[in-house]
GROMACS .gro file of C-alpha atoms in nm:
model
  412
    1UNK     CA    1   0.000   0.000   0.000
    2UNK     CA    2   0.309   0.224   0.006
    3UNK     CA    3   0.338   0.283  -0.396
    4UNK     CA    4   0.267   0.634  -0.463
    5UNK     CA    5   0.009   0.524  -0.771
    6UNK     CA    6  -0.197   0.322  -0.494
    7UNK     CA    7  -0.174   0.581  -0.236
    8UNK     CA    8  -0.327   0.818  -0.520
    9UNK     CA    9  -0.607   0.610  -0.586
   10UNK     CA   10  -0.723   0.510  -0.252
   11UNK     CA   11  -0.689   0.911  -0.153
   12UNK     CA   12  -0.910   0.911  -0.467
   13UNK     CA   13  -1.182   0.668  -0.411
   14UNK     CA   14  -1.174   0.734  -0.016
   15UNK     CA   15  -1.262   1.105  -0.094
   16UNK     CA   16  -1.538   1.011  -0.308
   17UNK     CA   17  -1.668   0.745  -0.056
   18UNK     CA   18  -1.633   0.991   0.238
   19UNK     CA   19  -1.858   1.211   0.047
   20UNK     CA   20  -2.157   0.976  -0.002
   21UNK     CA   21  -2.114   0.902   0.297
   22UNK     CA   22  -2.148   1.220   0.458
   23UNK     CA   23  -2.423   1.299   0.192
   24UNK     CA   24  -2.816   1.232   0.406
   25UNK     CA   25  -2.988   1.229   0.053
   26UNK     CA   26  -2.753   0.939  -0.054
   27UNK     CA   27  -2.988   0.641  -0.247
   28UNK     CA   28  -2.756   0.370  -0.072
   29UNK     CA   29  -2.519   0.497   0.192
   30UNK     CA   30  -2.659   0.398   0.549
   31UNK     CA   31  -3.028   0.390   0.347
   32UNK     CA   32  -3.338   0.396   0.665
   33UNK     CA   33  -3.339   0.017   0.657
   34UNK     CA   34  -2.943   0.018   0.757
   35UNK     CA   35  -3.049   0.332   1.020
   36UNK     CA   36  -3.322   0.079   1.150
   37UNK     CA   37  -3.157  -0.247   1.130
   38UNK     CA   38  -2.854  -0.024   1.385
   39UNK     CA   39  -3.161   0.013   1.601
   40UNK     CA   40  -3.300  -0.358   1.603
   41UNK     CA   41  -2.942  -0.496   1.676
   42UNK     CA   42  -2.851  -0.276   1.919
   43UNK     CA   43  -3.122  -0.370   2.109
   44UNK     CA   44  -3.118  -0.765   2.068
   45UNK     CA   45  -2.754  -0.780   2.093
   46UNK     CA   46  -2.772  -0.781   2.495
   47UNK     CA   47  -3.078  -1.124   2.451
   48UNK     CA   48  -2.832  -1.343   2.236
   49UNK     CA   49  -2.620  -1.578   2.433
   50UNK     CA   50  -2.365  -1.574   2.183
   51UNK     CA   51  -2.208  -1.296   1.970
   52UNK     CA   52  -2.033  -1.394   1.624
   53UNK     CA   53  -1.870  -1.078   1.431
   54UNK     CA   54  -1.831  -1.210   1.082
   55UNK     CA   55  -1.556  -1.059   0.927
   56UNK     CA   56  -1.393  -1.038   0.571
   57UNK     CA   57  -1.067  -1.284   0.626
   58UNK     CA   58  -0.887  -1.041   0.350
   59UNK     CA   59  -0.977  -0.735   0.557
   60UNK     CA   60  -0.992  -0.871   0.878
   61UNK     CA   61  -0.950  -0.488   1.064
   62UNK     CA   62  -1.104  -0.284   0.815
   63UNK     CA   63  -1.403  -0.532   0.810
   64UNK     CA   64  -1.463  -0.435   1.207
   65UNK     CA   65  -1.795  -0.411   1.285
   66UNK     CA   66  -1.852  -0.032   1.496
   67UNK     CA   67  -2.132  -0.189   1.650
   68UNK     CA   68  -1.926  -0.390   1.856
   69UNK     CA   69  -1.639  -0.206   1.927
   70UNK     CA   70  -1.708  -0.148   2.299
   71UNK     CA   71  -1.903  -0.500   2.337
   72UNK     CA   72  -1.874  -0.572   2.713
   73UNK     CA   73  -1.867  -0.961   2.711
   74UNK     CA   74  -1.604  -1.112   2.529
   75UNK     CA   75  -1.667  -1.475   2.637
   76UNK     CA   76  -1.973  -1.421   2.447
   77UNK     CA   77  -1.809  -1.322   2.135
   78UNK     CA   78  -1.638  -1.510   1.846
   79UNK     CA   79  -1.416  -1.290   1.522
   80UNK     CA   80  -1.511  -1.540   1.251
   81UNK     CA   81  -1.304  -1.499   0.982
   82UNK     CA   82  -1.498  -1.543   0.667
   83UNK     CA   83  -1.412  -1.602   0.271
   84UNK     CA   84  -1.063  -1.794   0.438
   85UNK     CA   85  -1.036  -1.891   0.067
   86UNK     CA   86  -1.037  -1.607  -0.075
   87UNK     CA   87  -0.743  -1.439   0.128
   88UNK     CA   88  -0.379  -1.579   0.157
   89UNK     CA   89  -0.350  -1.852   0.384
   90UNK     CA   90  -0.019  -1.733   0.512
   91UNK     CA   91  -0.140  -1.414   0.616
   92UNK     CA   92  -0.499  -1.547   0.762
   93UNK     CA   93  -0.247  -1.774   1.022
   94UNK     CA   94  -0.113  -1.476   1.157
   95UNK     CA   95  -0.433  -1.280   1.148
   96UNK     CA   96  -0.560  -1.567   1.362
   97UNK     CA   97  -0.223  -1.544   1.592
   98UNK     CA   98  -0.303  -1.151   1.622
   99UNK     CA   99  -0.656  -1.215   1.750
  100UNK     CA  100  -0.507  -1.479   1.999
  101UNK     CA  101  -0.268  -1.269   2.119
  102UNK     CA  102  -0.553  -1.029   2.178
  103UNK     CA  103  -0.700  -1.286   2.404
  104UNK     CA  104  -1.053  -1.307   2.149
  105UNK     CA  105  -1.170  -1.585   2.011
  106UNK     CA  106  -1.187  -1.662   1.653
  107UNK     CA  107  -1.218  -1.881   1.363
  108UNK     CA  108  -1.130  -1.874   1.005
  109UNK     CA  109  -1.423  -2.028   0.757
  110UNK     CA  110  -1.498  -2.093   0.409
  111UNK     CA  111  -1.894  -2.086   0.381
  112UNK     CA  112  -1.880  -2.305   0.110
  113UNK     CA  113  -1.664  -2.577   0.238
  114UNK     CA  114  -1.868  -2.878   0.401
  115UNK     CA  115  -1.597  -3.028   0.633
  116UNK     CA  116  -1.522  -2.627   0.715
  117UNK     CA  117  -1.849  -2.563   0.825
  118UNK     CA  118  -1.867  -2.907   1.033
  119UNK     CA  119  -1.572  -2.815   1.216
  120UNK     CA  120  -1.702  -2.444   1.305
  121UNK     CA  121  -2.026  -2.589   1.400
  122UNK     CA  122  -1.882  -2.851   1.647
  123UNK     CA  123  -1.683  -2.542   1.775
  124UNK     CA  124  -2.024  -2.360   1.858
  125UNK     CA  125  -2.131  -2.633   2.008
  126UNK     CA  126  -1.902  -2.663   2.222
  127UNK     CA  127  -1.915  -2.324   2.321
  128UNK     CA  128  -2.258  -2.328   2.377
  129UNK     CA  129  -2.238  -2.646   2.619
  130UNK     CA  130  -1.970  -2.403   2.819
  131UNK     CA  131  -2.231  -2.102   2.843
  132UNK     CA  132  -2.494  -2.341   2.968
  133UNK     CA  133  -2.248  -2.525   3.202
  134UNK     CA  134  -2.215  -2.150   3.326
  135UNK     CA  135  -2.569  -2.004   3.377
  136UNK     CA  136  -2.707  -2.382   3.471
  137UNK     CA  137  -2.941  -2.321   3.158
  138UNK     CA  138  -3.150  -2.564   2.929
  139UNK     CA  139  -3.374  -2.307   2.716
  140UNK     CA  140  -3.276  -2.227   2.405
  141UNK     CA  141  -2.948  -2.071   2.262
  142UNK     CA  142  -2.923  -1.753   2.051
  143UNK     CA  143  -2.629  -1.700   1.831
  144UNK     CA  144  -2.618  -1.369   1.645
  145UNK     CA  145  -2.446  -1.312   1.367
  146UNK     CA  146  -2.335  -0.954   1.298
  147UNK     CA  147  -2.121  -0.773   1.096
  148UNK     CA  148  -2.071  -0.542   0.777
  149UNK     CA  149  -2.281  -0.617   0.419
  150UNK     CA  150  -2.161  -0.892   0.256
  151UNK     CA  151  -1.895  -1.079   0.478
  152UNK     CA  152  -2.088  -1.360   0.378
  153UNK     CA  153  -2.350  -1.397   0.714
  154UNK     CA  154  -2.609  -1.536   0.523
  155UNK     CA  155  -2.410  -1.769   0.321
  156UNK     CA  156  -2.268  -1.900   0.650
  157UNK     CA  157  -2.629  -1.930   0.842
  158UNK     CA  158  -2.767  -2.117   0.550
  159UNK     CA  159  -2.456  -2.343   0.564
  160UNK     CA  160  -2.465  -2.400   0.899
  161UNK     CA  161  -2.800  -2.476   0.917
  162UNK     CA  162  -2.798  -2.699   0.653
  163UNK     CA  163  -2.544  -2.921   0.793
  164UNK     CA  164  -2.729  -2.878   1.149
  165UNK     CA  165  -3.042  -2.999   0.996
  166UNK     CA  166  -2.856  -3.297   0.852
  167UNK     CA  167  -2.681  -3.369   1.186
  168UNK     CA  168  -3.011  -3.358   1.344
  169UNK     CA  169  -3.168  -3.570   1.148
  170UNK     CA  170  -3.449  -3.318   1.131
  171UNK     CA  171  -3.714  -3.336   0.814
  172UNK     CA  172  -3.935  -3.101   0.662
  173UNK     CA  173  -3.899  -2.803   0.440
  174UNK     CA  174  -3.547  -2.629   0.441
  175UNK     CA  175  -3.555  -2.235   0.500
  176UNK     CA  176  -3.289  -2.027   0.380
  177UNK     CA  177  -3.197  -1.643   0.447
  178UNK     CA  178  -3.121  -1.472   0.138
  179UNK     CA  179  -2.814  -1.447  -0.004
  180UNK     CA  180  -2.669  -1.222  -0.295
  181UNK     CA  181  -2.339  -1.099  -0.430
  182UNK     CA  182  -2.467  -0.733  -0.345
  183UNK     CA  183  -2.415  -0.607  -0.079
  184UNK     CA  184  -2.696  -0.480   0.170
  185UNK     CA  185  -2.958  -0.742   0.058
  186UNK     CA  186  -3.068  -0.876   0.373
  187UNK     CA  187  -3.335  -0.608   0.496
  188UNK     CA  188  -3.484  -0.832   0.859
  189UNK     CA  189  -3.363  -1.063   1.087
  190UNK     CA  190  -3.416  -1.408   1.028
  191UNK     CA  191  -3.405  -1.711   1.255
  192UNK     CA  192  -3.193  -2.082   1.140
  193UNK     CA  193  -3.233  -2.395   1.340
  194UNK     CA  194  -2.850  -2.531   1.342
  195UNK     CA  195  -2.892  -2.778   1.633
  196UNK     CA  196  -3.059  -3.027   1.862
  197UNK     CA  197  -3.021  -3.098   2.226
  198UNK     CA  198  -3.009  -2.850   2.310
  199UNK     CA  199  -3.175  -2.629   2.053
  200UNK     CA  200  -2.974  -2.391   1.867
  201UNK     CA  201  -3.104  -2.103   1.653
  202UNK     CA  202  -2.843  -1.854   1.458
  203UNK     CA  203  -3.013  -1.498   1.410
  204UNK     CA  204  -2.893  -1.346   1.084
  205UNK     CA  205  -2.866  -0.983   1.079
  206UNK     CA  206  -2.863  -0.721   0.793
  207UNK     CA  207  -2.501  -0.562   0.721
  208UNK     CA  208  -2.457  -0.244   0.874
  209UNK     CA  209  -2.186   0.018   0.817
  210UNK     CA  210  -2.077   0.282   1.020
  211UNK     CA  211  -2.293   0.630   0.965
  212UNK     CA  212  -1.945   0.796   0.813
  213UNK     CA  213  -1.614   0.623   0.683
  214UNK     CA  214  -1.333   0.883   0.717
  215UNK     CA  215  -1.024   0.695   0.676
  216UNK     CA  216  -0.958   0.676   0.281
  217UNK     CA  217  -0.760   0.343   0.318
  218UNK     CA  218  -1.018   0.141   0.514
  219UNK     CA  219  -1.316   0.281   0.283
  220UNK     CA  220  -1.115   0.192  -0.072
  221UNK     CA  221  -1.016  -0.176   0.081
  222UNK     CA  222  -1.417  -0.225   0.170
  223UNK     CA  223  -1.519  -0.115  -0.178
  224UNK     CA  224  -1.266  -0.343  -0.352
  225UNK     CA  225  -1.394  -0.675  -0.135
  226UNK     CA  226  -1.786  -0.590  -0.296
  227UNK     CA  227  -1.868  -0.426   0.069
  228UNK     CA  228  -1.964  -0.062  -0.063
  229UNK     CA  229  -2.147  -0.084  -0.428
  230UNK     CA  230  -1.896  -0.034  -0.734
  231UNK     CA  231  -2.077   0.243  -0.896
  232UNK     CA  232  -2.028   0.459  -0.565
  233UNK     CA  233  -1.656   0.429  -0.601
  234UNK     CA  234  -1.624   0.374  -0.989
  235UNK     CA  235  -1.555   0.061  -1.156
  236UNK     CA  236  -1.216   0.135  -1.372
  237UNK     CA  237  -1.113   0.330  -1.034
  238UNK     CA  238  -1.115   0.003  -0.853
  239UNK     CA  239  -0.931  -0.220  -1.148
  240UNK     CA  240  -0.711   0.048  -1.138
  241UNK     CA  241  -0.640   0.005  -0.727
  242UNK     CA  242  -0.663  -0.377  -0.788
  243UNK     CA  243  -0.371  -0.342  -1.010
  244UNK     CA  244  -0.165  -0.180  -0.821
  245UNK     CA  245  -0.157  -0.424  -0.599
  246UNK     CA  246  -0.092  -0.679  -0.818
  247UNK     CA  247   0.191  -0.545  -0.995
  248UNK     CA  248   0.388  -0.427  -0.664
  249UNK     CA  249   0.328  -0.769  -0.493
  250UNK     CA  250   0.455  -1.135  -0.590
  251UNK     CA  251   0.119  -1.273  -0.666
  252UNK     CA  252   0.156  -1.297  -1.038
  253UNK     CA  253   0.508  -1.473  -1.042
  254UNK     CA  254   0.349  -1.791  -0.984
  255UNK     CA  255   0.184  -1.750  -1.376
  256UNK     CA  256   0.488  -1.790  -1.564
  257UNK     CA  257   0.479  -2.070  -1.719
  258UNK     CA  258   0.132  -1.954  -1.933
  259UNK     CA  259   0.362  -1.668  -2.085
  260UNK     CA  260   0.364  -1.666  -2.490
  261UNK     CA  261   0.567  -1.364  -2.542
  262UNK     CA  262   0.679  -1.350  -2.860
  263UNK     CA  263   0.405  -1.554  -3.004
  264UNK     CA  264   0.115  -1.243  -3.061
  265UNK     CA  265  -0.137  -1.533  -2.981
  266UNK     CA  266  -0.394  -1.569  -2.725
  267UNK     CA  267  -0.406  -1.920  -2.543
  268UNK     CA  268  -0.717  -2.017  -2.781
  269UNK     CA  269  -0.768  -1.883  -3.137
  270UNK     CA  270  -1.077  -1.703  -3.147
  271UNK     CA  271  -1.187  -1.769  -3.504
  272UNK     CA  272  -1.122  -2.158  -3.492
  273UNK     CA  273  -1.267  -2.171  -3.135
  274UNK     CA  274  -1.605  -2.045  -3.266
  275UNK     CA  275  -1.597  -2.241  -3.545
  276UNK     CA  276  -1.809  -2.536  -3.607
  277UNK     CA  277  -2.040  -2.762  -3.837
  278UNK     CA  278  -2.314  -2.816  -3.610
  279UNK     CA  279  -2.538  -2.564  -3.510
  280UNK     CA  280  -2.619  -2.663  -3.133
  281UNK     CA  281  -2.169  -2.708  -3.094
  282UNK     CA  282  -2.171  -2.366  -3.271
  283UNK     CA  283  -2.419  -2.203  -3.027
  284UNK     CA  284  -2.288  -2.339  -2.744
  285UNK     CA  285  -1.967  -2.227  -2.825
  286UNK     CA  286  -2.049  -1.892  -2.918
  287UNK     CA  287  -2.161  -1.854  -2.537
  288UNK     CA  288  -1.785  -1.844  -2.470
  289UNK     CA  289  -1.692  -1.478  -2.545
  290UNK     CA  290  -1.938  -1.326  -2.277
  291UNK     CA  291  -1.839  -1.581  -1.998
  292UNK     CA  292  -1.535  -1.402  -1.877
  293UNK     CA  293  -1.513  -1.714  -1.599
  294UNK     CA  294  -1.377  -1.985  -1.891
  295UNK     CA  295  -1.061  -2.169  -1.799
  296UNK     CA  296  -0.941  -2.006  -2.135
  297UNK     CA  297  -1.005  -1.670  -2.056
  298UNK     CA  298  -0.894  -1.667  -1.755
  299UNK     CA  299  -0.575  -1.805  -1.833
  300UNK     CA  300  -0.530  -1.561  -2.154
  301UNK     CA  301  -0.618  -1.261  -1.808
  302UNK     CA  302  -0.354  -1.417  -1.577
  303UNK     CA  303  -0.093  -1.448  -1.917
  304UNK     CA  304  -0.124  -1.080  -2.014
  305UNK     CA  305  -0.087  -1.013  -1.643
  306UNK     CA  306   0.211  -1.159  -1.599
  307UNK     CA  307   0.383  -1.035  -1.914
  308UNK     CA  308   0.292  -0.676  -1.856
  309UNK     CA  309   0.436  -0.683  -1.544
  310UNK     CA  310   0.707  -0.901  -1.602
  311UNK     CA  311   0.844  -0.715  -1.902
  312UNK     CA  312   0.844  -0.395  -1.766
  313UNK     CA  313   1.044  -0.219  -1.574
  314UNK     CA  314   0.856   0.008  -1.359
  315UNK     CA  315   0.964   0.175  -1.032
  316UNK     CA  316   0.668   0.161  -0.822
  317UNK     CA  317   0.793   0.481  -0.628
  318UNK     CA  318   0.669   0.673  -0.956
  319UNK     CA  319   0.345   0.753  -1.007
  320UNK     CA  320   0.321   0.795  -1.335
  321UNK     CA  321   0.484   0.512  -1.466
  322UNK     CA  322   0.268   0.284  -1.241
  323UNK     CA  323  -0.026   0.460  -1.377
  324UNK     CA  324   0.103   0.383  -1.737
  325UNK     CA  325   0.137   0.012  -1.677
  326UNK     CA  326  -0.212   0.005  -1.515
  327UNK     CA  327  -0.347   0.200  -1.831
  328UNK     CA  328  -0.149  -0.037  -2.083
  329UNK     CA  329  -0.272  -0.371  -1.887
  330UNK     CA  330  -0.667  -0.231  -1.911
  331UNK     CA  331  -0.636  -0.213  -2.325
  332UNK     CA  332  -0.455  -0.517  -2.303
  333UNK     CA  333  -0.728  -0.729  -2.162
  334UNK     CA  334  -0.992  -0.580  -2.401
  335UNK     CA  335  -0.826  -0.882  -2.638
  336UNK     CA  336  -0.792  -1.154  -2.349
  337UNK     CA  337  -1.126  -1.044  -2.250
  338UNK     CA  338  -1.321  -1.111  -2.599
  339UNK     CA  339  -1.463  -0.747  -2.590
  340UNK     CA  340  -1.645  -0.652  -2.922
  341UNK     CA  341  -1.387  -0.390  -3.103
  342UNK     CA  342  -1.704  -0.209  -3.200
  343UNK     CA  343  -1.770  -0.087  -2.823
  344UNK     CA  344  -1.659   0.252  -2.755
  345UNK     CA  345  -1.342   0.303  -2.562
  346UNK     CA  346  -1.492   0.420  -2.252
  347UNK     CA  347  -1.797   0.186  -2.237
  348UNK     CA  348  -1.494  -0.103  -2.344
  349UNK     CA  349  -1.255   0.004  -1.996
  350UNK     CA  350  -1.583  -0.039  -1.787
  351UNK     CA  351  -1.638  -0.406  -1.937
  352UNK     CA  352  -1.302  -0.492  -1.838
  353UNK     CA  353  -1.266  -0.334  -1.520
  354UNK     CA  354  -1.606  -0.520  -1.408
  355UNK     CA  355  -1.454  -0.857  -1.558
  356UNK     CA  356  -1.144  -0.781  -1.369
  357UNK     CA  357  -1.364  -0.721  -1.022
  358UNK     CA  358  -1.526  -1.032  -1.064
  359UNK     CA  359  -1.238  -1.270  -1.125
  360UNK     CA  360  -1.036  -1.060  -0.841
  361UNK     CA  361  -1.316  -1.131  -0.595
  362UNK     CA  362  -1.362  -1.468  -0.674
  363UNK     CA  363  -0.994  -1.569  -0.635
  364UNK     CA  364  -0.952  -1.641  -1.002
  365UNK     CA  365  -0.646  -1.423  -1.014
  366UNK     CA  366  -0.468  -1.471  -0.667
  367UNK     CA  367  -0.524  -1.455  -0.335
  368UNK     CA  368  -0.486  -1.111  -0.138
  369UNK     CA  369  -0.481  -1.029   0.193
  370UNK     CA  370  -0.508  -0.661   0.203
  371UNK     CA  371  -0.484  -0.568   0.572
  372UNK     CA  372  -0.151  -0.551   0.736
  373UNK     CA  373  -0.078  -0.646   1.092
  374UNK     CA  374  -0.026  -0.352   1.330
  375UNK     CA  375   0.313  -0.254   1.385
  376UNK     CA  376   0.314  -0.278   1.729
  377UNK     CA  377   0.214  -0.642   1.709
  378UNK     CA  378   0.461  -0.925   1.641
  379UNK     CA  379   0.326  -1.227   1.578
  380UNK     CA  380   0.613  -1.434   1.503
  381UNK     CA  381   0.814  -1.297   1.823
  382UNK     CA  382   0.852  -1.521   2.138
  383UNK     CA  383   0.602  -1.478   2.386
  384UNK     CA  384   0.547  -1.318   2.693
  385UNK     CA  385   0.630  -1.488   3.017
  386UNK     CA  386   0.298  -1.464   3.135
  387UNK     CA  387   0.096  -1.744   3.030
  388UNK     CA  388  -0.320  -1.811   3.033
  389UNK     CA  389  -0.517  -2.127   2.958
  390UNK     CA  390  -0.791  -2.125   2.675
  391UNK     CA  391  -1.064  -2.379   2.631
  392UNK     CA  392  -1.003  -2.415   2.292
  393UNK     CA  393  -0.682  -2.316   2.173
  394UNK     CA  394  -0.497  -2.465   2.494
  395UNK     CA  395  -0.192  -2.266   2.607
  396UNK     CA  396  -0.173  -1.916   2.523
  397UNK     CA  397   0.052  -1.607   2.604
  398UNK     CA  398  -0.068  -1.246   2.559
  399UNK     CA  399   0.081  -0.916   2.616
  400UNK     CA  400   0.074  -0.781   2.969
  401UNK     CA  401   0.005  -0.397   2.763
  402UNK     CA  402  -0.185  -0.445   2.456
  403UNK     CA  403  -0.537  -0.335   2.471
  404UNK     CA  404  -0.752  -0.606   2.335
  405UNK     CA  405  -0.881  -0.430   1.996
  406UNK     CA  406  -1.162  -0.640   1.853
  407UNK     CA  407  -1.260  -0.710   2.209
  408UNK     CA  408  -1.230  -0.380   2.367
  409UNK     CA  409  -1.188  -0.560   2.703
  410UNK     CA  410  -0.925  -0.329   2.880
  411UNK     CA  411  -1.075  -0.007   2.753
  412UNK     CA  412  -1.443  -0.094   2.881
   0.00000   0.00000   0.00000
């Protein structure tokens, strides 16, 4: 994040985020339903027994939700680290070392991974047989889940109570919260059966975000995960931030062996892909040049990628020539792309950067971890002398001074 070309564009889009944001006649920012559903959590938060912040796993501070901050309980709260596969694995360890070292509990998840989600729902099971073993309590338990639009809460209550349901050997029709790609599509509070014996309901909550977003860094991170809608921000202003971090990192090293330089080809020939005597091969064929998410494409994406980078020589202290490189890889992937030469050069950039987006934020071209650790924090040092016990993670150390940030425990 320290290249002078990113620095410009998150200044950019966090300026233009801070002022929808600070704009009460916005059509999305903190809309009445996000006002209300504040109001509704707030005031259910201190009736659920347990407390599960679901967090983006490649944003895991900016992804915070405000709601929480000064939470008084932290044995009732779990970090969940969500979209694990999406971030770099590396990097969610030590994210998960940080939050230990902060003395909170968390858990790193994949929503779509079965054996994932049985693991995470024997863990809240567990945790739930603690809290009753504490309060002497056999009524029913309430896990809320809470965080920012789309860390993936729905995704994960539908997952976990599908695999609940299944556990419980429990019959009868299957409800599911909503889920969407967009962000802020959950409007109520909905209620999941996810155990038996004791009874177990999570309570999925709408995605709230705080009322105003004044740091420019955390803002143009949230928009580039999906959290804030792309045409707030602007679509070719986010490939363009996406790029940057691609070409300073290492990410694209590991794409080498798809380079063709020399050869002026893409990795399929368009004309004798689309090519065919039969009319239903032909047709479905023809599908190919507006499914950006083909193996082919994809690879053609990642092989202009590399080679732009690769090629060039660009000091990533200048500004300018990082914004050239970004500017030459955009019209580059209007070919690896398929986009129709007809389509005007503006309305072309757009289709690409939204292509680019997508495969980005479905892990089709790396995985990024986009939150750094704070400085103050060293999670590969030795630790302290001072040592505590855990339930679940066993032995633990944690620094006698650092205030417990997604907890808020010393400060409250």
């Amino acid at each position: 994040m320290e290249a002078a070309a990113t620095a410009a564009l998150v200044k950019r889009i966090g300026t233009v985020i801070k002022r929808a944001s600070k704009n009460r006649a916005s059509a999305w920012w903190y809309s009445p339903h996000m006002a209300t559903a504040s109001r509704a959590i707030a005031e259910r938060l201190p009736l659920a027994d347990l407390i599960v912040e679901v967090r983006d796993a490649r944003v895991p501070l900016s992804s915070e939700y405000e709601l929480l901050k000064n939470y008084p309980s932290p044995s009732r709260r779990i970090v969940v680290l969500n979209k694990m596969d999406l971030a770099n694995s590396s990097r969610t360890k030590e994210w998960m070392r940080y939050f230990e070292l902060q003395n909170c509990e968390s858990f790193a998840v994949n929503s779509h991974n079965r054996e994932n989600i049985k693991q995470f729902l024997n863990f809240l099971q567990a945790k739930v047989r603690e809290l009753k073993k504490m309060d002497n309590s056999s009524s029913t338990t309430a896990i809320m889940l809470v965080g920012i639009p789309n860390t993936g809460k729905s995704a994960l209550a539908n997952s976990l109570h599908n695999i609940g349901r299944i556990s419980a050997a429990e019959k009868g029709k299957l409800k599911h919260a909503a889920v969407s790609s967009q962000p802020c599509e959950t409007k109520d509070i909905s209620s999941l059966k996810i155990a038996s014996n004791p009874n177990v309901y999570v309570l999925d909550t709408p995605g709230v975000l705080p009322p105003v977003i004044c740091d420019f860094e955390t803002s143009s991170k949230l928009a580039l995960i999906g959290t804030i809608r792309d045409s707030l921000a602007g679509e070719k202003q986010l490939a363009q931030f996406f790029l940057s971090i691609l070409d300073s990192g290492k990410e694209y090293e590991q794409w080498a062996k798809l380079s063709t330089a020399g050869s002026g080809r893409l990795s399929v020939d368009f004309r004798e892909e689309y090519s065919g005597s039969c009319q239903t091969e032909t047709t479905k064929k023809r599908q190919y040049p507006s499914d950006h998410t083909q193996d082919f494409i994809v690879q053609d994406v990642r092989r202009v990628l590399y080679e732009s980078i690769s090629s060039t020589r660009v000091d990533m202290r200048r500004r300018k020539d990082v914004l050239r490189l970004i500017e030459f890889q955009l019209a580059a992937l209007r070919e690896a792309f398929r986009i129709p030469s007809e389509l005007g050069e503006e309305d072309a950039c757009i289709r690409v950067s939204e292509k680019l987006l997508n495969l980005y934020r479905t892990g089709r071209l790396g995985h990024f971890t986009l939150d750094d650790i704070p400085k103050d924090i060293d999670v590969h040092g030795s630790f302290s002398t001072r040592r505590s016990t855990c339930k679940h993670h066993g032995n633990i150390s944690r620094s006698n001074s650092t205030v417990c940030l997604p907890c808020s425990v010393e400060s409250s």
